[in-house]
Amino acid sequence: MAEIGRRYKPKEKKPKNTGKKKMDKILNVLIGVVVVLILIVAGFIVIGGSDSKDTANDKVAKTVEQDNDKQDEKIVEKNNSKELEKEKAKQAEESQKKDEQDQTQTEDTNDVNSAAENTSEENNSNLATDEESNSTATNSNSSSYNYEESETATTETSGDANVLKVVTDSNWKPTKTSQKDKGSSHVSSYTKGSVDWNEKITTIANTAGLDEKDMIVWYVKNGGSPDTSVGIVSSKDKEKSYRVSLKWVPEEGWKPTKLEVLKTYKGAY
């Protein structure tokens, strides 16, 4: 019986191709991994290429922008240079105009001073001419007159702080006139160069004892009435200053009435 049991004992079925199936699975897994890696690599390549293109484009754009900026800077520098040149030219022109104006003002001032000198010389010339015309009418009042040496002169003090002394002389006579006032009143003239003006100046110079050519006439004005006048004069070196009062004597001329010896001609007007 035992033998029969062994004889008919069914044999166990061994699995067929188990190793082959395992290899297939491993291969499939490896293939899947490889495919995934390929996809990943391809993705990186695509993305990296796009980034590289973008970077290249950015670099090109940046370079172009820098070039444009440099060109703009050059244009701005050029424009600034032109504006600077214009400003310099404008300043130079204004400086030249100012110099011309200053020169013109200086020339005008010189012309005024020259005109004043010419006027003074002309007045002196007129005075000299008038003196010559009246040379035949010389009286006791002459440029050689000196109140300090005159026996008929008297001196007094004055309340005016600028007056050193007041002089009068009984020997003073009118300076002979060439004016004709018969039948009409005398008209006093304060126009330089006129006959009446010149006769006033001659009388003042003679009374002060000054030569008309060595005398500065500072002021001649009305003495308070139509027939009186007052003149302020000094020597050319301004060391001597006088104020002379005059009165018109009909048909005779201007006669001195008072000589004031001044400390200074300034403020004596």
Coordinates of C-alpha atoms in Angstrom, one line a residue:
M1 CA 0.0 0.0 0.0
A2 CA 2.8 2.2 0.8
E3 CA 4.2 1.7 -2.6
I4 CA 0.9 2.5 -4.2
G5 CA 0.8 5.8 -2.3
R6 CA 4.1 6.8 -3.4
R7 CA 3.3 5.7 -6.9
Y8 CA 0.2 7.8 -7.2
K9 CA 1.3 10.9 -5.2
P10 CA 0.8 13.8 -7.4
K11 CA 3.9 15.8 -8.3
E12 CA 4.1 19.6 -7.5
K13 CA 3.9 21.9 -10.5
K14 CA 6.9 24.1 -10.7
P15 CA 6.3 27.7 -11.9
K16 CA 7.5 28.2 -15.4
N17 CA 9.5 31.3 -16.6
T18 CA 9.5 33.1 -13.2
G19 CA 12.9 34.5 -13.8
K20 CA 12.0 35.8 -17.2
K21 CA 9.0 37.7 -15.9
K22 CA 11.2 39.3 -13.3
M23 CA 13.7 40.4 -15.9
D24 CA 10.9 41.8 -18.0
K25 CA 9.6 43.9 -15.1
I26 CA 13.0 45.2 -14.3
L27 CA 13.6 46.1 -18.0
N28 CA 10.2 47.9 -18.1
V29 CA 11.0 49.9 -15.0
L30 CA 14.4 50.8 -16.4
I31 CA 12.8 51.8 -19.7
G32 CA 10.3 54.0 -17.8
V33 CA 13.1 55.6 -15.8
V34 CA 15.1 56.3 -19.0
V35 CA 12.1 57.8 -20.7
V36 CA 11.4 60.0 -17.7
L37 CA 15.1 61.1 -17.6
I38 CA 15.0 61.9 -21.3
L39 CA 11.9 64.0 -20.8
I40 CA 13.5 65.8 -18.0
V41 CA 16.7 66.5 -19.9
A42 CA 14.7 67.6 -23.0
G43 CA 12.7 69.9 -20.7
F44 CA 15.9 71.4 -19.3
I45 CA 17.3 71.8 -22.8
V46 CA 14.2 73.6 -24.0
I47 CA 13.9 75.8 -21.0
G48 CA 17.7 76.5 -20.9
G49 CA 17.6 77.4 -24.6
S50 CA 14.8 79.8 -24.1
D51 CA 16.5 81.4 -21.2
S52 CA 19.7 81.7 -23.2
K53 CA 17.8 83.3 -26.0
D54 CA 16.2 85.7 -23.6
T55 CA 19.5 86.5 -22.0
A56 CA 21.1 87.0 -25.4
N57 CA 18.2 89.2 -26.4
D58 CA 18.5 91.1 -23.1
K59 CA 22.2 91.6 -23.7
V60 CA 21.5 92.9 -27.2
A61 CA 18.8 95.2 -26.0
K62 CA 21.0 96.4 -23.2
T63 CA 23.8 97.1 -25.6
V64 CA 21.5 98.9 -27.9
E65 CA 20.2 100.9 -25.0
Q66 CA 23.7 101.8 -23.8
D67 CA 24.6 102.9 -27.3
N68 CA 21.5 105.0 -27.5
D69 CA 22.3 106.5 -24.1
K70 CA 25.9 107.3 -25.2
Q71 CA 24.5 108.9 -28.3
D72 CA 22.0 110.9 -26.3
E73 CA 24.8 111.9 -23.9
K74 CA 26.9 113.0 -26.8
I75 CA 24.0 115.0 -28.2
V76 CA 23.4 116.6 -24.8
E77 CA 27.1 117.4 -24.4
K78 CA 27.1 118.9 -27.9
N79 CA 24.0 120.9 -27.2
N80 CA 25.4 122.0 -23.8
S81 CA 28.7 123.0 -25.5
K82 CA 26.7 125.1 -28.0
E83 CA 24.7 126.7 -25.3
L84 CA 27.9 127.4 -23.3
E85 CA 29.5 129.0 -26.4
K86 CA 26.4 131.1 -26.9
E87 CA 26.4 132.2 -23.3
K88 CA 30.1 133.1 -23.4
A89 CA 29.5 135.0 -26.6
K90 CA 26.5 136.8 -25.0
Q91 CA 28.6 137.7 -21.9
A92 CA 31.4 138.9 -24.1
E93 CA 29.0 141.1 -26.1
E94 CA 27.4 142.5 -22.9
S95 CA 30.9 143.2 -21.4
Q96 CA 31.9 145.0 -24.6
K97 CA 28.7 147.0 -24.5
K98 CA 29.3 147.9 -20.9
D99 CA 32.9 149.0 -21.7
E100 CA 31.6 151.1 -24.6
Q101 CA 29.0 152.7 -22.4
D102 CA 31.7 153.4 -19.7
Q103 CA 34.0 154.8 -22.4
T104 CA 31.1 156.9 -23.7
Q105 CA 30.3 158.2 -20.2
T106 CA 34.0 159.0 -19.7
E107 CA 34.1 160.8 -23.0
D108 CA 30.9 162.7 -22.1
T109 CA 32.4 163.6 -18.7
N110 CA 35.6 164.8 -20.4
D111 CA 33.6 166.7 -22.9
V112 CA 31.6 168.4 -20.1
N113 CA 34.8 169.2 -18.2
S114 CA 36.4 170.5 -21.4
A115 CA 33.3 172.6 -22.2
A116 CA 33.5 174.0 -18.7
E117 CA 37.1 174.8 -19.1
N118 CA 36.5 176.3 -22.5
T119 CA 33.6 178.4 -21.0
S120 CA 35.8 179.6 -18.2
E121 CA 38.6 180.4 -20.7
E122 CA 36.0 182.2 -22.9
N123 CA 34.7 184.2 -19.9
N124 CA 38.2 185.1 -18.9
S125 CA 38.8 186.1 -22.5
N126 CA 35.6 188.2 -22.6
L127 CA 36.6 189.8 -19.3
A128 CA 40.1 190.6 -20.7
T129 CA 38.5 192.0 -23.9
D130 CA 36.1 194.1 -21.8
E131 CA 39.0 195.2 -19.7
E132 CA 40.8 196.3 -22.8
S133 CA 37.7 198.2 -24.1
N134 CA 37.5 200.0 -20.8
S135 CA 41.2 200.6 -20.4
T136 CA 40.7 204.3 -21.3
A137 CA 38.3 204.6 -18.4
T138 CA 40.7 203.5 -15.7
N139 CA 39.9 205.0 -12.3
S140 CA 41.3 204.6 -8.8
N141 CA 39.9 201.0 -8.7
S142 CA 42.6 198.9 -10.4
S143 CA 44.1 195.4 -9.9
S144 CA 47.0 197.1 -8.0
Y145 CA 44.6 198.2 -5.3
N146 CA 45.3 196.9 -1.8
Y147 CA 43.0 197.8 1.0
E148 CA 45.8 197.3 3.5
E149 CA 47.9 200.0 1.9
S150 CA 45.0 202.4 1.2
E151 CA 44.9 205.4 3.5
T152 CA 41.2 205.9 3.0
A153 CA 40.2 202.3 3.7
T154 CA 38.6 201.3 7.0
T155 CA 38.1 197.8 8.4
E156 CA 35.5 196.4 10.7
T157 CA 34.6 193.1 12.3
S158 CA 31.6 191.0 11.3
G159 CA 29.2 188.7 13.0
D160 CA 29.6 186.2 10.1
A161 CA 32.0 183.5 11.3
N162 CA 33.3 183.1 7.7
V163 CA 34.2 186.8 7.4
L164 CA 37.7 187.8 8.6
K165 CA 37.1 191.6 8.1
V166 CA 34.8 194.1 6.4
V167 CA 36.5 196.8 4.3
T168 CA 35.1 200.1 2.9
D169 CA 37.0 202.8 1.1
S170 CA 35.8 206.3 0.5
N171 CA 38.0 206.5 -2.5
W172 CA 36.1 203.8 -4.4
K173 CA 34.6 205.2 -7.6
P174 CA 32.4 203.5 -10.3
T175 CA 34.1 201.6 -13.1
K176 CA 33.5 203.6 -16.2
T177 CA 30.7 201.9 -18.2
S178 CA 30.1 201.7 -22.0
Q179 CA 26.4 201.2 -21.3
K180 CA 23.9 203.9 -22.2
D181 CA 21.0 204.1 -19.7
K182 CA 19.8 207.6 -20.4
G183 CA 16.1 207.8 -20.7
S184 CA 15.6 204.3 -19.3
S185 CA 16.5 202.3 -16.2
H186 CA 19.6 200.1 -16.2
V187 CA 19.0 196.4 -16.7
S188 CA 21.4 194.2 -14.7
S189 CA 22.6 191.1 -16.6
Y190 CA 23.9 187.9 -15.2
T191 CA 24.7 186.3 -18.6
K192 CA 28.3 185.5 -18.8
G193 CA 30.1 187.4 -21.6
S194 CA 27.5 190.2 -21.7
V195 CA 28.8 193.8 -21.3
D196 CA 27.1 194.3 -17.9
W197 CA 28.5 191.0 -16.6
N198 CA 32.0 191.9 -17.7
E199 CA 31.8 195.3 -16.0
K200 CA 30.7 193.6 -12.8
I201 CA 33.6 191.2 -12.9
T202 CA 36.1 194.0 -13.6
T203 CA 34.8 196.0 -10.7
I204 CA 35.0 192.9 -8.4
A205 CA 38.5 192.1 -9.5
N206 CA 39.8 195.6 -9.0
T207 CA 38.1 195.9 -5.6
A208 CA 39.6 192.6 -4.4
G209 CA 43.0 193.6 -5.8
L210 CA 43.1 190.5 -8.1
D211 CA 44.1 190.1 -11.7
E212 CA 41.1 188.8 -13.7
K213 CA 43.3 186.2 -15.3
D214 CA 44.3 185.0 -11.9
M215 CA 40.8 185.0 -10.4
I216 CA 38.1 182.3 -10.1
V217 CA 34.5 183.6 -10.1
W218 CA 32.4 181.3 -7.9
Y219 CA 29.1 183.2 -7.8
V220 CA 27.5 186.5 -8.8
K221 CA 24.0 187.2 -7.8
N222 CA 21.4 190.0 -7.2
G223 CA 22.2 192.0 -4.1
G224 CA 18.6 192.5 -3.1
S225 CA 17.5 195.1 -5.6
P226 CA 17.8 195.5 -9.4
D227 CA 20.7 197.9 -9.1
T228 CA 22.8 195.9 -6.6
S229 CA 24.9 192.8 -7.0
V230 CA 27.2 190.5 -4.9
G231 CA 30.1 188.5 -6.2
I232 CA 32.2 185.7 -4.6
V233 CA 35.7 185.2 -6.0
S234 CA 39.0 183.8 -5.1
S235 CA 42.6 183.7 -6.3
K236 CA 43.4 180.7 -8.6
D237 CA 45.3 179.1 -5.8
K238 CA 42.2 179.6 -3.6
E239 CA 44.4 181.0 -0.9
K240 CA 42.5 184.3 -0.9
S241 CA 38.7 184.6 -1.0
Y242 CA 36.5 187.7 -1.2
R243 CA 32.9 188.8 -1.3
V244 CA 32.3 192.1 -3.0
S245 CA 29.1 194.1 -2.9
L246 CA 28.3 196.4 -5.8
K247 CA 25.8 199.3 -6.6
W248 CA 24.9 200.6 -10.0
V249 CA 25.5 204.4 -10.4
P250 CA 23.3 205.7 -13.3
E251 CA 25.4 206.8 -16.3
E252 CA 28.6 206.0 -14.5
G253 CA 28.8 202.2 -13.8
W254 CA 29.2 199.7 -11.1
K255 CA 30.7 201.0 -7.8
P256 CA 31.9 198.8 -4.9
T257 CA 30.3 199.4 -1.6
K258 CA 31.8 196.7 0.6
L259 CA 34.7 194.2 0.5
E260 CA 34.5 191.2 2.8
V261 CA 37.7 189.2 3.3
L262 CA 36.6 185.5 3.7
K263 CA 38.1 182.5 5.4
T264 CA 36.9 180.4 2.5
Y265 CA 34.7 180.8 -0.6
K266 CA 32.8 177.6 0.3
G267 CA 29.4 178.3 1.8
A268 CA 29.8 182.0 1.2
Y269 CA 27.0 182.0 -1.4

